Coordinates of C-alpha atoms and ligand atoms in Angstrom, one line a residue:
M1 CA 100.5 98.8 86.4
S2 CA 101.5 96.5 89.1
D3 CA 100.3 92.8 89.4
T4 CA 100.6 90.8 92.6
N5 CA 104.2 89.8 91.8
T6 CA 105.4 93.4 91.2
I7 CA 107.3 95.0 94.0
D8 CA 106.3 98.7 93.8
L9 CA 108.8 100.9 95.7
R10 CA 108.1 104.0 93.7
S11 CA 106.3 105.6 96.6
D12 CA 104.3 104.9 99.8
T13 CA 101.3 106.4 97.9
V14 CA 100.9 103.2 95.9
T15 CA 99.4 101.3 98.9
R16 CA 95.8 99.9 98.4
P17 CA 93.1 100.0 101.1
S18 CA 93.2 96.9 103.4
P19 CA 90.2 94.6 103.5
R20 CA 89.2 96.1 106.8
M21 CA 89.3 99.6 105.2
R22 CA 87.2 98.5 102.3
R23 CA 84.6 97.0 104.7
A24 CA 84.6 100.2 106.7
M25 CA 84.1 102.2 103.5
A26 CA 81.3 100.0 102.3
S27 CA 79.3 100.3 105.6
A28 CA 80.2 103.9 106.4
E29 CA 77.4 106.1 107.8
V30 CA 77.4 109.3 105.6
G31 CA 75.8 112.7 105.3
D32 CA 76.5 115.9 103.4
D33 CA 79.9 117.2 104.8
V34 CA 79.4 120.6 103.2
F35 CA 76.5 120.9 105.6
M36 CA 78.9 119.4 108.2
D37 CA 76.4 116.5 108.5
D38 CA 78.6 113.5 107.8
P39 CA 79.0 111.7 111.1
T40 CA 82.0 109.6 109.9
V41 CA 83.9 112.7 108.7
N42 CA 83.1 114.4 112.0
R43 CA 84.4 111.4 113.9
L44 CA 87.6 111.4 111.9
Q45 CA 88.1 115.1 112.4
E46 CA 87.6 114.8 116.2
R47 CA 89.9 111.8 116.3
A48 CA 92.7 113.7 114.4
A49 CA 92.3 116.7 116.7
R50 CA 92.6 114.5 119.7
I51 CA 95.7 112.7 118.5
F52 CA 97.4 116.0 118.0
E53 CA 95.9 117.5 121.2
R54 CA 94.4 120.4 119.2
E55 CA 90.9 122.0 119.1
A56 CA 89.9 121.0 115.6
A57 CA 90.7 119.2 112.3
L58 CA 89.5 119.2 108.7
L59 CA 89.6 116.5 106.1
F60 CA 91.1 117.3 102.6
P61 CA 91.2 115.4 99.4
S62 CA 95.0 115.8 99.3
G63 CA 98.0 117.0 101.2
S64 CA 98.7 119.6 98.6
M65 CA 95.3 121.2 99.2
A66 CA 95.8 121.0 103.0
N67 CA 99.1 122.9 102.7
L68 CA 97.7 125.4 100.3
V69 CA 94.8 126.2 102.6
A70 CA 97.1 126.4 105.6
I71 CA 99.1 129.0 103.7
R72 CA 96.1 130.9 102.4
A73 CA 94.4 131.0 105.7
Q74 CA 97.4 132.3 107.6
T75 CA 98.8 134.9 105.2
E76 CA 97.8 137.9 103.1
P77 CA 98.5 138.1 99.3
G78 CA 101.8 139.8 98.9
N79 CA 103.4 138.1 102.0
E80 CA 106.4 135.9 101.9
V81 CA 106.4 132.3 103.2
V82 CA 109.7 130.9 104.6
C83 CA 110.4 127.4 103.4
E84 CA 113.4 125.1 102.9
S85 CA 114.9 124.6 99.4
L86 CA 114.0 120.9 99.2
S87 CA 110.5 121.3 100.6
H88 CA 107.5 119.8 98.9
I89 CA 105.5 123.0 99.1
Y90 CA 108.2 124.8 97.2
N91 CA 109.1 122.1 94.7
Y92 CA 106.1 119.8 94.1
E93 CA 102.9 121.8 94.6
V94 CA 102.9 123.5 91.2
A95 CA 103.6 126.9 92.8
S96 CA 100.1 127.0 94.2
M97 CA 101.2 129.3 97.1
S98 CA 101.9 131.9 94.4
A99 CA 99.3 131.1 91.8
A100 CA 96.4 130.5 94.3
A101 CA 97.3 132.1 97.6
G102 CA 99.2 135.1 96.2
V103 CA 102.3 134.7 98.3
M104 CA 106.0 134.3 97.5
P105 CA 108.3 131.5 98.8
R106 CA 111.3 132.9 100.7
V107 CA 113.6 129.9 100.3
V108 CA 116.2 129.0 102.9
E109 CA 119.0 126.6 102.1
G110 CA 119.2 124.3 105.0
T111 CA 121.3 121.2 105.7
E112 CA 119.6 118.1 104.2
G113 CA 116.2 119.8 104.5
E114 CA 116.8 121.1 108.0
M115 CA 116.7 124.8 108.8
T116 CA 117.9 126.5 112.0
W117 CA 116.2 129.4 113.8
A118 CA 119.3 131.5 113.0
Q119 CA 118.8 130.9 109.3
I120 CA 115.1 131.6 109.4
E121 CA 115.6 134.7 111.5
K122 CA 117.8 136.2 108.8
A123 CA 115.1 135.5 106.2
I124 CA 112.4 137.4 108.1
R125 CA 111.7 140.8 106.6
P126 CA 111.8 143.8 108.8
A127 CA 108.6 145.9 109.1
Q128 CA 109.2 148.4 106.4
Y129 CA 106.6 149.7 103.9
N130 CA 108.5 148.8 100.8
L131 CA 109.1 145.2 101.8
A132 CA 107.0 142.1 101.5
Q133 CA 106.1 140.9 105.0
T134 CA 106.9 137.4 106.3
G135 CA 103.5 135.8 106.8
L136 CA 104.3 132.2 107.6
I137 CA 107.1 129.8 108.3
C138 CA 106.8 126.2 107.0
L139 CA 108.7 123.1 108.0
E140 CA 108.5 119.5 106.7
N141 CA 108.8 116.4 108.8
T142 CA 109.9 113.9 107.6
G143 CA 111.7 115.5 104.8
N144 CA 110.7 113.8 101.6
M145 CA 113.5 114.9 99.3
A146 CA 115.8 114.9 102.4
G147 CA 115.7 111.1 102.3
G148 CA 113.0 110.8 105.0
A149 CA 115.1 112.7 107.5
V150 CA 113.6 113.4 110.9
L151 CA 113.8 116.9 112.3
P152 CA 115.2 117.1 115.8
T153 CA 112.5 118.2 118.2
E154 CA 114.8 120.7 120.0
G155 CA 115.5 122.5 116.7
V156 CA 111.8 122.5 115.8
E157 CA 110.9 124.0 119.2
A158 CA 113.6 126.7 118.9
I159 CA 112.0 127.6 115.5
C160 CA 108.5 127.6 116.8
T161 CA 109.5 129.7 119.9
G162 CA 111.4 132.2 117.8
A163 CA 108.6 132.5 115.3
R164 CA 106.0 133.1 118.1
N165 CA 108.2 135.8 119.6
A166 CA 108.4 137.4 116.1
G167 CA 104.6 137.2 115.8
I168 CA 104.8 134.9 112.8
P169 CA 102.7 131.7 112.6
T170 CA 104.2 128.3 111.8
H171 CA 102.9 125.4 109.7
L172 CA 104.2 121.9 109.6
D173 CA 103.9 119.9 106.4
G174 CA 103.7 116.6 108.3
A175 CA 102.8 114.4 105.4
R176 CA 104.8 111.6 107.1
I177 CA 104.7 112.9 110.7
F178 CA 103.8 109.4 112.0
N179 CA 107.0 108.1 110.4
A180 CA 108.9 110.9 112.3
A181 CA 107.1 110.1 115.6
T182 CA 107.9 106.4 115.1
A183 CA 111.6 107.0 114.5
L184 CA 111.8 109.3 117.5
G185 CA 109.8 107.0 119.8
E186 CA 107.6 110.0 120.6
S187 CA 103.9 110.8 120.1
A188 CA 102.9 112.9 117.1
A189 CA 101.4 115.5 119.5
A190 CA 104.7 115.8 121.4
I191 CA 106.9 116.5 118.3
T192 CA 104.4 119.0 116.8
R193 CA 103.5 121.0 120.0
G194 CA 104.9 124.3 118.9
F195 CA 103.2 124.6 115.5
D196 CA 100.1 126.7 114.9
T197 CA 98.9 124.3 112.2
I198 CA 99.8 120.8 111.0
S199 CA 98.9 118.8 107.9
F200 CA 99.4 115.1 107.5
C201 CA 98.5 112.3 105.1
L202 CA 96.1 109.5 105.7
S203 CA 97.3 108.0 102.4
K204 CA 101.0 107.0 102.1
G205 CA 102.3 105.0 105.0
L206 CA 99.0 104.9 106.9
G207 CA 97.4 103.1 103.9
A208 CA 94.2 105.1 103.2
P209 CA 93.2 105.4 99.6
V210 CA 92.6 109.2 99.8
G211 CA 92.9 112.0 102.3
S212 CA 94.9 114.4 104.3
M213 CA 94.1 116.3 107.5
L214 CA 94.8 119.8 108.7
V215 CA 94.7 120.4 112.5
G216 CA 94.9 123.6 114.6
S217 CA 92.7 125.9 116.6
R218 CA 88.9 126.1 116.2
D219 CA 89.2 129.6 114.7
F220 CA 91.9 128.5 112.2
I221 CA 89.9 125.5 111.1
E222 CA 86.8 127.7 110.5
R223 CA 89.0 129.9 108.2
A224 CA 90.4 126.8 106.6
R225 CA 86.9 125.4 105.9
H226 CA 86.1 128.7 104.0
F227 CA 89.3 128.5 101.9
R228 CA 88.9 124.7 101.3
K229 CA 85.5 125.5 99.7
M230 CA 87.0 128.4 97.7
F231 CA 89.6 126.0 96.3
G232 CA 86.9 123.4 95.4
G233 CA 87.6 121.0 98.2
G234 CA 84.2 120.8 99.8
M235 CA 83.1 117.2 99.6
R236 CA 79.7 115.7 100.1
Q237 CA 79.3 112.1 101.4
A238 CA 83.0 112.0 102.2
G239 CA 82.3 109.6 105.1
V240 CA 83.3 106.7 102.7
L241 CA 86.8 108.2 102.7
A242 CA 86.8 109.2 106.3
A243 CA 85.9 105.6 107.2
A244 CA 89.1 104.4 105.6
G245 CA 91.0 107.3 107.3
L246 CA 89.8 106.1 110.8
V247 CA 91.1 102.6 110.1
A248 CA 94.4 104.2 108.8
L249 CA 94.8 106.2 112.0
E250 CA 94.3 103.0 114.1
E251 CA 96.2 100.5 112.1
G252 CA 98.9 102.6 110.4
P253 CA 101.1 104.2 113.1
P254 CA 101.7 101.0 115.1
R255 CA 103.2 99.2 112.2
L256 CA 105.4 102.0 110.6
H257 CA 108.5 100.6 112.4
E258 CA 108.3 97.6 110.0
D259 CA 108.6 99.9 107.0
H260 CA 111.6 101.6 108.6
A261 CA 113.2 98.2 109.4
N262 CA 112.6 97.2 105.8
A263 CA 114.2 100.4 104.5
R264 CA 117.3 99.8 106.6
L265 CA 117.4 96.2 105.5
L266 CA 117.2 97.3 101.8
A267 CA 119.9 99.9 102.4
D268 CA 122.2 97.4 104.1
R269 CA 121.8 95.0 101.2
L270 CA 122.4 97.8 98.6
A271 CA 125.5 99.0 100.4
L272 CA 127.1 95.7 99.8
L273 CA 126.6 95.9 96.0
P274 CA 129.4 97.2 93.7
G275 CA 128.7 100.6 92.2
I276 CA 125.9 101.6 94.6
T277 CA 126.4 104.6 96.9
I278 CA 124.3 104.7 100.0
Q279 CA 124.7 105.4 103.7
P280 CA 122.5 102.9 105.5
E281 CA 122.9 104.6 108.9
A282 CA 121.3 107.7 107.4
I283 CA 118.1 105.8 106.5
V284 CA 115.9 106.3 109.6
T285 CA 112.4 106.2 108.1
N286 CA 111.0 104.7 104.9
I287 CA 112.7 106.7 102.1
L288 CA 116.0 105.7 100.4
F289 CA 118.0 107.6 97.9
F290 CA 121.0 106.0 96.4
G291 CA 123.6 106.8 93.7
I292 CA 124.3 104.4 90.9
E293 CA 127.0 106.4 89.0
E294 CA 129.7 103.7 89.5
T295 CA 127.5 101.0 88.0
G296 CA 127.9 102.7 84.6
L297 CA 124.1 102.7 84.1
S298 CA 122.0 105.8 83.9
A299 CA 119.2 106.0 86.5
A300 CA 116.7 105.7 83.6
E301 CA 118.3 102.5 82.4
F302 CA 118.7 101.1 85.9
V303 CA 115.0 101.8 86.6
A304 CA 113.9 100.3 83.2
R305 CA 115.9 97.1 83.8
L306 CA 114.5 96.7 87.3
A307 CA 110.9 97.3 86.0
R308 CA 111.3 94.5 83.5
A309 CA 112.3 92.3 86.4
G310 CA 109.2 93.3 88.4
V311 CA 110.7 95.9 90.8
L312 CA 109.4 99.5 90.4
C313 CA 111.2 102.6 91.6
L314 CA 111.8 106.2 90.4
P315 CA 114.9 108.0 89.0
T316 CA 115.4 111.2 90.8
G317 CA 118.5 112.5 89.0
P318 CA 120.8 111.3 86.1
T319 CA 122.4 108.7 88.4
Q320 CA 120.2 108.8 91.5
V321 CA 117.3 106.5 92.4
R322 CA 114.6 106.7 95.1
M323 CA 112.8 103.8 96.8
L324 CA 110.1 103.9 99.5
T325 CA 109.0 101.1 101.8
H326 CA 105.4 100.7 102.8
C327 CA 102.7 98.2 104.1
D328 CA 102.1 96.6 100.7
V329 CA 105.7 95.2 100.5
D330 CA 106.7 92.9 103.3
R331 CA 110.2 91.8 104.4
A332 CA 110.2 88.9 101.9
G333 CA 109.4 91.4 99.1
I334 CA 112.2 93.6 100.2
E335 CA 114.7 90.7 100.1
R336 CA 113.4 89.8 96.6
A337 CA 113.9 93.4 95.5
A338 CA 117.5 93.4 96.8
D339 CA 118.1 90.0 95.1
T340 CA 116.8 91.5 91.8
I341 CA 119.0 94.5 92.0
E342 CA 122.0 92.3 92.7
Q343 CA 121.2 90.1 89.7
I344 CA 120.8 93.2 87.4
L345 CA 124.2 94.6 88.5
S346 CA 126.0 91.3 88.0
A347 CA 124.4 90.6 84.5
Ligands
PLP401 C1 103.0 113.6 99.6 C2 103.4 114.8 100.2 C3 102.5 115.9 100.3 C4 101.1 115.9 99.8 O1 100.9 115.2 98.6 P1 99.5 114.9 98.0 O2 99.9 114.0 96.9 O3 98.9 116.2 97.5 O4 98.6 114.3 99.0 C5 102.9 117.1 100.9 N1 104.1 117.1 101.5 C6 105.0 116.1 101.4 C7 106.3 116.2 102.0 C8 104.6 114.9 100.8 O5 105.5 113.9 100.7

């Protein structure tokens, strides 16, 4: 789809493995990971556990499967799972929590993806024989459909403490947790301390071609390994993927601030254009949503015109567009994307 001149801002999932990743993949030492014999997978899992200061971690082929297994391993069929209305697990994981884990989402309407403990507490079901019981509380950081918003650590800690006191486990969909850590200037471990389990993506901003991780206690990871196998996610010589993941964990986080600076630069440029609605100061990580209603174009037409000019992005509503910055588009590329948008709007 994209040649070298195309600026692909549809998602941070479009990044290709770096030359160093490809070399690491080609020379990876491998074994059968279903026998837990793959030394590179084992190394990646130990590394992830150490980064999050947890006992253990497990590699998954996707973030969706990591979230599904986190839910299945911490709930019983018939439970409810508290999640926010914009959350990925509720909107974009094909209802797997219901279809495959047998639980119901209990949706809380937060503020731009952010729930408070007071809101969650009201959604928790009392212990009563005719009520579904609350099995798990899920948060997301950064919030994908919340425009890459970062959850304030104080609020997160209040939720985790409240949940612990209520005897309910917490899971973080931390697909972009390193973006959140970068924006806050904190470590990933520090901003996820209260959660029982955390998933995060090696793909997306960190640049690996495939892979997500789940981290937590040793007991939880053993349960997760069982359910990963049940859902068809047991992989054999996965060391070729883990090798890229190790490079992603090393190279990825230290450069995410560039993606954030590029997103803000793009937002600042867009804010100057007639007909575009965006609040640049709200862009704190690598995701931008903006309105184009006053340009007179539909999002579909705007996206099609941009695509013909070599800039790819996605329509997310009749007059709303989403762009993401990532390691495969540098500052010059972002300037060029902004120039292209300016030309299209003045044509
Ligand atoms: C990308 C993403 C996931 C997982 O996606 P996969 O494509 O299955 O790896 C989960 N949660 C959020 C918020 C995401 O952005």
